[in-house]
Coordinates of C-alpha atoms in Angstrom, one line a residue:
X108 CA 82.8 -27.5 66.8
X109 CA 81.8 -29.1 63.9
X110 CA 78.3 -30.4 65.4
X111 CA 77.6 -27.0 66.5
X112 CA 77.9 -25.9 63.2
X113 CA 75.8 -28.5 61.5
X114 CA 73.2 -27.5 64.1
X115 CA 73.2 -24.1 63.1
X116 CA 73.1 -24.8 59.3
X117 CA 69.8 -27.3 60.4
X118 CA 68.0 -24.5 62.2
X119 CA 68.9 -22.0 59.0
X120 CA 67.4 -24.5 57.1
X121 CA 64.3 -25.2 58.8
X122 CA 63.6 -21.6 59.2
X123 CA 64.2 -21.4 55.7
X124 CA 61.4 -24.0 55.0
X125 CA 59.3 -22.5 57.5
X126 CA 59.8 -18.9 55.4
X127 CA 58.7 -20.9 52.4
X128 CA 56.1 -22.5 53.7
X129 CA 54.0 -19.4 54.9
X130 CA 54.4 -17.8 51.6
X131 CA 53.3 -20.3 49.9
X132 CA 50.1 -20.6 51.9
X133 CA 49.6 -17.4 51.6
X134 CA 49.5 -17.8 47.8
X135 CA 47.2 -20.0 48.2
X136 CA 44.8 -18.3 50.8
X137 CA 45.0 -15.0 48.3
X138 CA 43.9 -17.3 45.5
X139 CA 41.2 -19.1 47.2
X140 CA 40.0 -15.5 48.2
X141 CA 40.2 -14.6 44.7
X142 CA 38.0 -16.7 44.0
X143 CA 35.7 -17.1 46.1
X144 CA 35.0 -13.3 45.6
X145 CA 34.7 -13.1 42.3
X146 CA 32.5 -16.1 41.7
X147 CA 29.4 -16.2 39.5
X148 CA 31.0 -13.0 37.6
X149 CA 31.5 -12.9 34.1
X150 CA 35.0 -11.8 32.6
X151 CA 34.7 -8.2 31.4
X152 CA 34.6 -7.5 28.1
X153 CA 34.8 -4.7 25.7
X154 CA 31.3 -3.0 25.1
X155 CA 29.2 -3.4 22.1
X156 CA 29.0 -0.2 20.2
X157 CA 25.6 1.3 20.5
X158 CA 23.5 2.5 17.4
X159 CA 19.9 3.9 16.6
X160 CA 18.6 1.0 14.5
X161 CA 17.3 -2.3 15.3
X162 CA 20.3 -4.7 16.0
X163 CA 20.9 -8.0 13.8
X164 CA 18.0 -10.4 13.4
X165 CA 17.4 -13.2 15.6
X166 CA 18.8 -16.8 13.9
X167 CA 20.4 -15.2 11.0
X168 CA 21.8 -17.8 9.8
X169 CA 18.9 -20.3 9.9
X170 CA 16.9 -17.4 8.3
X171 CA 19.1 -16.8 5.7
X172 CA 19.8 -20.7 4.8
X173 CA 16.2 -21.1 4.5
X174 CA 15.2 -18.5 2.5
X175 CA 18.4 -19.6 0.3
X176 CA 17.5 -23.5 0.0
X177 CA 13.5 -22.3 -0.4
X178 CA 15.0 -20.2 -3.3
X179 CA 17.1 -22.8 -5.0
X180 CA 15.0 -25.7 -4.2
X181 CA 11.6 -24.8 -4.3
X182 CA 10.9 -21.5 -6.4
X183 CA 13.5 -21.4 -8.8
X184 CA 15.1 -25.0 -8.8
X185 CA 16.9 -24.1 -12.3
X186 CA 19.2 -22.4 -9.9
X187 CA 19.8 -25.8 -7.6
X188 CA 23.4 -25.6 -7.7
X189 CA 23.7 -22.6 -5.9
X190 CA 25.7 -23.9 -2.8
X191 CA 23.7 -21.9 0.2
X192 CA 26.1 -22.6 2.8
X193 CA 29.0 -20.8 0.8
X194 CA 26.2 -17.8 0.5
X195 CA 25.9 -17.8 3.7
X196 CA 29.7 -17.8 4.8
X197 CA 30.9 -15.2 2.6
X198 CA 27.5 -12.7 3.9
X199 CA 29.2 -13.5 7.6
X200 CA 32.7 -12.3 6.9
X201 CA 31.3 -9.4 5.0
X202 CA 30.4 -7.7 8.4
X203 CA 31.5 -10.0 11.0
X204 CA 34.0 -8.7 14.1
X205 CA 34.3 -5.3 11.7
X206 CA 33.4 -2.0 12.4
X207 CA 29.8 -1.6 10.7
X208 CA 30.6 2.1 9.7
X209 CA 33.8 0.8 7.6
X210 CA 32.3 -1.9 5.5
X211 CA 33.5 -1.8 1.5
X212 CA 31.8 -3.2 -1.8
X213 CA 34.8 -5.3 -1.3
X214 CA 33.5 -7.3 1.5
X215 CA 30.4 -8.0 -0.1
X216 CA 32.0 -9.2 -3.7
X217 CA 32.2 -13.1 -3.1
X218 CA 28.8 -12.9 -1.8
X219 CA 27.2 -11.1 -4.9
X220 CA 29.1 -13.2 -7.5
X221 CA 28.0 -16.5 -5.6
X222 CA 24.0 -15.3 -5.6
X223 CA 23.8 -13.7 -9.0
X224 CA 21.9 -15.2 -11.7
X225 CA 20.6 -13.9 -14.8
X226 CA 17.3 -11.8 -15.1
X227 CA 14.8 -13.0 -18.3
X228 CA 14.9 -9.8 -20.4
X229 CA 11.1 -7.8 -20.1
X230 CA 11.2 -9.1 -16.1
X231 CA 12.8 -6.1 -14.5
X232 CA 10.8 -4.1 -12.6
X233 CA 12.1 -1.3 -10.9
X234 CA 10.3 0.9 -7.5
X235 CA 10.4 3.6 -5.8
X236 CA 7.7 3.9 -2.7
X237 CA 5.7 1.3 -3.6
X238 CA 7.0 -1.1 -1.5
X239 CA 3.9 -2.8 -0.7
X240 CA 2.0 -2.6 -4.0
X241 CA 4.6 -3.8 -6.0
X242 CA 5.1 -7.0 -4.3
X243 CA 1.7 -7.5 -3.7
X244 CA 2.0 -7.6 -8.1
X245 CA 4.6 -9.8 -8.6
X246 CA 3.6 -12.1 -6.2
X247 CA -0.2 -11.8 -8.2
X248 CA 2.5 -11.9 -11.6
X249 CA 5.2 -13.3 -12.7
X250 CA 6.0 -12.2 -15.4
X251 CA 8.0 -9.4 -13.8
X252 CA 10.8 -9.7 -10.7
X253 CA 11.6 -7.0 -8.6
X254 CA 15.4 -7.0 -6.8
X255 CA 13.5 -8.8 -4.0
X256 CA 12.4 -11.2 -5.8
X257 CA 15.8 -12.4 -6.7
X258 CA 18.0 -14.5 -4.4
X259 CA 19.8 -12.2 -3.3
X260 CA 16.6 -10.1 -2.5
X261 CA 14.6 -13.1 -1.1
X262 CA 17.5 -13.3 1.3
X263 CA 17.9 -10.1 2.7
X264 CA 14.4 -8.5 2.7
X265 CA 13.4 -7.1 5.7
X266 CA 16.3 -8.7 7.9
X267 CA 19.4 -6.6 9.1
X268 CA 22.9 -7.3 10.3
X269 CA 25.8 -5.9 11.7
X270 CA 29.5 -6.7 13.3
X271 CA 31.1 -5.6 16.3
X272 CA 34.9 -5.7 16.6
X273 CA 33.9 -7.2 20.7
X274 CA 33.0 -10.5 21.1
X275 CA 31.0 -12.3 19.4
X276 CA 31.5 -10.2 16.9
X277 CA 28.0 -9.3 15.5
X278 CA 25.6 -7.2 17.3
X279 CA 22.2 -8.3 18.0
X280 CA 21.1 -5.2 19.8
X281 CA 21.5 -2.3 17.4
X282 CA 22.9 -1.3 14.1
X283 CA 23.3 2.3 12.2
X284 CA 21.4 4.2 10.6
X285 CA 22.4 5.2 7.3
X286 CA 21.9 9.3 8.9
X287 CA 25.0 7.8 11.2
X288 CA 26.9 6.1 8.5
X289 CA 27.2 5.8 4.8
X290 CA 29.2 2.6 4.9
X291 CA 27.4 0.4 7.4
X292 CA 26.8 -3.7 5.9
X293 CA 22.7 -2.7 5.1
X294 CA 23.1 0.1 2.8
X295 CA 26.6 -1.3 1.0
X296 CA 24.7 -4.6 0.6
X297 CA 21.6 -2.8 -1.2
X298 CA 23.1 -0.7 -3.2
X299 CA 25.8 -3.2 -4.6
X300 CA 22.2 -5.6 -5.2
X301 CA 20.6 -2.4 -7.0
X302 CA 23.7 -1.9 -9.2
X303 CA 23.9 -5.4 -10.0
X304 CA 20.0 -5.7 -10.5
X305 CA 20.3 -2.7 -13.0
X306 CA 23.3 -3.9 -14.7
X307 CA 21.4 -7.1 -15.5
X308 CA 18.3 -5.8 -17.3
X309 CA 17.3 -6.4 -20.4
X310 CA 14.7 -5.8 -23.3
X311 CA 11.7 -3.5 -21.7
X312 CA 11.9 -2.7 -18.2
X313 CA 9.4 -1.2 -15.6
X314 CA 9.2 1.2 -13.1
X315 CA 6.5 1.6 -10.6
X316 CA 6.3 4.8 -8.8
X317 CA 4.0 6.5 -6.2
X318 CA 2.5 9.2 -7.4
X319 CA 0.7 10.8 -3.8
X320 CA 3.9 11.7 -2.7
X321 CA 3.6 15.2 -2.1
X322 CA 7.4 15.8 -2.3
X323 CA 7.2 14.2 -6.5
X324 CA 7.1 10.9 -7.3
X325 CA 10.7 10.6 -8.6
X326 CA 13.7 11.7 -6.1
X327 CA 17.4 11.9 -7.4
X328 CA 18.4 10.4 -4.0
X329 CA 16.6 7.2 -3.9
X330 CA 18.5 3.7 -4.8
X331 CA 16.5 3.6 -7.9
X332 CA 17.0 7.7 -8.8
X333 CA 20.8 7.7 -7.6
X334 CA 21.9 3.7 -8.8
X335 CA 19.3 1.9 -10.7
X336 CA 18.7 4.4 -13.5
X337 CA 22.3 5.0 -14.1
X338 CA 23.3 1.6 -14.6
X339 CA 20.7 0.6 -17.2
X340 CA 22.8 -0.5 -20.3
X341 CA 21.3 1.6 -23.4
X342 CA 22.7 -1.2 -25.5
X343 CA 20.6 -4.0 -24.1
X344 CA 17.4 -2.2 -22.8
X345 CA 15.2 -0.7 -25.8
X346 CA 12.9 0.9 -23.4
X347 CA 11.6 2.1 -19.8
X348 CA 8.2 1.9 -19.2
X349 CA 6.8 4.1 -16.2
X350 CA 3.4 3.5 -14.4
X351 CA 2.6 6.3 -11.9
X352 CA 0.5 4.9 -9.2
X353 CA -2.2 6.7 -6.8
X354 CA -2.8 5.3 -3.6
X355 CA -6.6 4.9 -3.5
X356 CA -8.7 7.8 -2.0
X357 CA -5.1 9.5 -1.4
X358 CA -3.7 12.4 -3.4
X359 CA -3.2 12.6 -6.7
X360 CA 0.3 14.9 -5.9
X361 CA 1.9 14.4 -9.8
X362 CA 0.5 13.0 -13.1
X363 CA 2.9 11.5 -15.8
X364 CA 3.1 15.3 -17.1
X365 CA 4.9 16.5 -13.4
X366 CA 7.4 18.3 -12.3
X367 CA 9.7 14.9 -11.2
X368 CA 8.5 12.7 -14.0
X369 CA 9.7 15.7 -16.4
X370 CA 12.9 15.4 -14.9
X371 CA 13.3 11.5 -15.0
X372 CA 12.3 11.6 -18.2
X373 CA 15.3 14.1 -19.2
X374 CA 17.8 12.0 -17.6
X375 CA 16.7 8.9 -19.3
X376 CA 16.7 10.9 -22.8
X377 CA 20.0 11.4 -22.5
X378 CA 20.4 8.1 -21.9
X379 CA 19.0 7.3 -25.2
X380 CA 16.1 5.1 -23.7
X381 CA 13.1 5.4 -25.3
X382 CA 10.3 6.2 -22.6
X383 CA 6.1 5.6 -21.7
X384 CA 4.6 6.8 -19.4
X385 CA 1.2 5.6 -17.8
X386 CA -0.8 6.9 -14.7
X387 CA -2.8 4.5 -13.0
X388 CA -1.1 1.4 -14.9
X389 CA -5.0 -0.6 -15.0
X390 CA -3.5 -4.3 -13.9
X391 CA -1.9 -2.8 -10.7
X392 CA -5.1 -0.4 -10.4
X393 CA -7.2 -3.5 -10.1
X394 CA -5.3 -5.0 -7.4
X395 CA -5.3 -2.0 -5.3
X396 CA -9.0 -2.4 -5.9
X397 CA -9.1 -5.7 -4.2
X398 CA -8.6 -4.1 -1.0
X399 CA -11.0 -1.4 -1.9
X400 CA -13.6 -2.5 -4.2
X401 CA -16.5 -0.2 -2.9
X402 CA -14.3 3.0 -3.1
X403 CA -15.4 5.6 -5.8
X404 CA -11.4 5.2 -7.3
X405 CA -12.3 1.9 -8.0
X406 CA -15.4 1.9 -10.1
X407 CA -14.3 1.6 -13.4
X408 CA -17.3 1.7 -15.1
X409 CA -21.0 3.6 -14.9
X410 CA -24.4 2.6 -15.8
X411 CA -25.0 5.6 -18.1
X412 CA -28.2 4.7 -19.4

């Protein structure tokens, strides 16, 4: 009885093993299946958001390091112990893995207090569609800077970034407009540049607008009608000096007697600045010219005899 018993409890047993056995290789069939099926195909992972403007620029970083150490190094070596790596960390976790329509002045503050410097007092020159002509002046003269001609200027000028909250956490394929967010990292960044810029001047200061703009050469919404001009300090700039610049053989939509001159020159009166104004500032007039010197705009003077 005994034996027959131990049989039985030997045949549970291997059936037992046997059970085990199968499911096991099962297991292991299903995962082999797995993946062989799935092979060559990437995880899935949460989509990028998608946006209307052009997506971060290509090598940031190395763009951004370069224009830094070129900065520092080169241009303005006075400013040599600016540590460009710690610029270039604290711009990263101002927009990185975030949502670009919830970025704060907060994010950017490390980064503005580690590229500020000071601004020589009669430098400052302020602009306001005259992208182009202005920078093709300071780069002609330097006795004036414009906010891109400053490190923190240099640096961003004509680059763009944005995060993503996916993986890798910035977004190289679009960004957003301002028209579909206020807050997104470009225009926090500029305008926190343009208050600082402001906030900085001293002495006389400049401001170069376009005058053959049909809508008036002065607009309350621009950075430098909504920021700039507001964060002047009375107490340390004695004057603002405007130049009201034509494009050659375009327009001439507003004199320094116009409709939105008149009304920048009201809001910097009650400002207490003191204020000239100058159409066609000659200096700037002449580099235009250089582009243009057979155009009737551009000859000064007549043989009247």
């Amino acid at each position: 009885m005994p034996l027959q018993q131990g049989s039985a409890r030997a045949r549970q047993r291997t059936v037992l093993l046997a059970g085990i056995a199968v499911l096991l290789a099962a297991l292991v069939l299903a995962v082999v299946l797995a993946s062989v099926l799935t092979r060559g195909e990437p995880e899935a992972s949460p989509a990028m958001l998608r946006w209307k403007d052009r997506g971060t620029t290509k090598n940031l970083q190395e763009v951004v390091l370069g224009r830094c150490y070129s900065y520092v190094l080169a241009r303005y070596p006075e400013l040599g112990d600016k540590d460009c790596l710690k610029i270039w960390e604290s711009l990263k976790h101002a927009f990185i893995y975030k949502n670009p329509c919830n970025i704060t002045s907060e994010d950017y503050q490390p980064l503005m207090e580690l590229a500020s410097h000071p601004i020589p007092c009669n430098k400052s020159l302020f602009w306001s569609k005259t992208n182009d002509l202005v920078h093709r002046y300071t780069k002609s003269n330097q006795n004036f800077l414009t906010l891109e001609d400053t490190l923190l200027g240099y640096m961003a000028d004509r680059v763009s970034w944005c995060g993503d909250p996916s993986a890798p956490g910035i977004n190289y394929e679009s960004c957003p407009k301002r028209s579909e967010c206020e807050s997104n990292p470009g225009s926090v960044f500029w305008k926190m540049a343009s208050k600082m810029f402001a906030e900085a001047a001293c002495g006389v200061v400049q401001v170069m607008l376009n005058g053959s703009v049909e809508a008036g050469a002065f607009r309350n919404n621009s950075i430098f009608g909504s920021i700039e001009i507001f964060n002047l300090n009375p107490s340390k700039v004695s004057a603002v000096h405007i130049w009201l610049m034509h494009d050659i053989g375009g327009p001439q939509s507003e004199s320094c007697s116009g409709h939105s001159i008149k009304r920048l020159k009201s809001i910097l009166e009650e400002r207490n600045f003191k204020i000239t104004c100058e159409d066609n500032y000659r200096p700037v007039q002449l580099l235009q010219c250089v582009r243009n010197p057979d155009h009737t705009d551009c000859r000064f003077c007549t043989n009247t005899t």
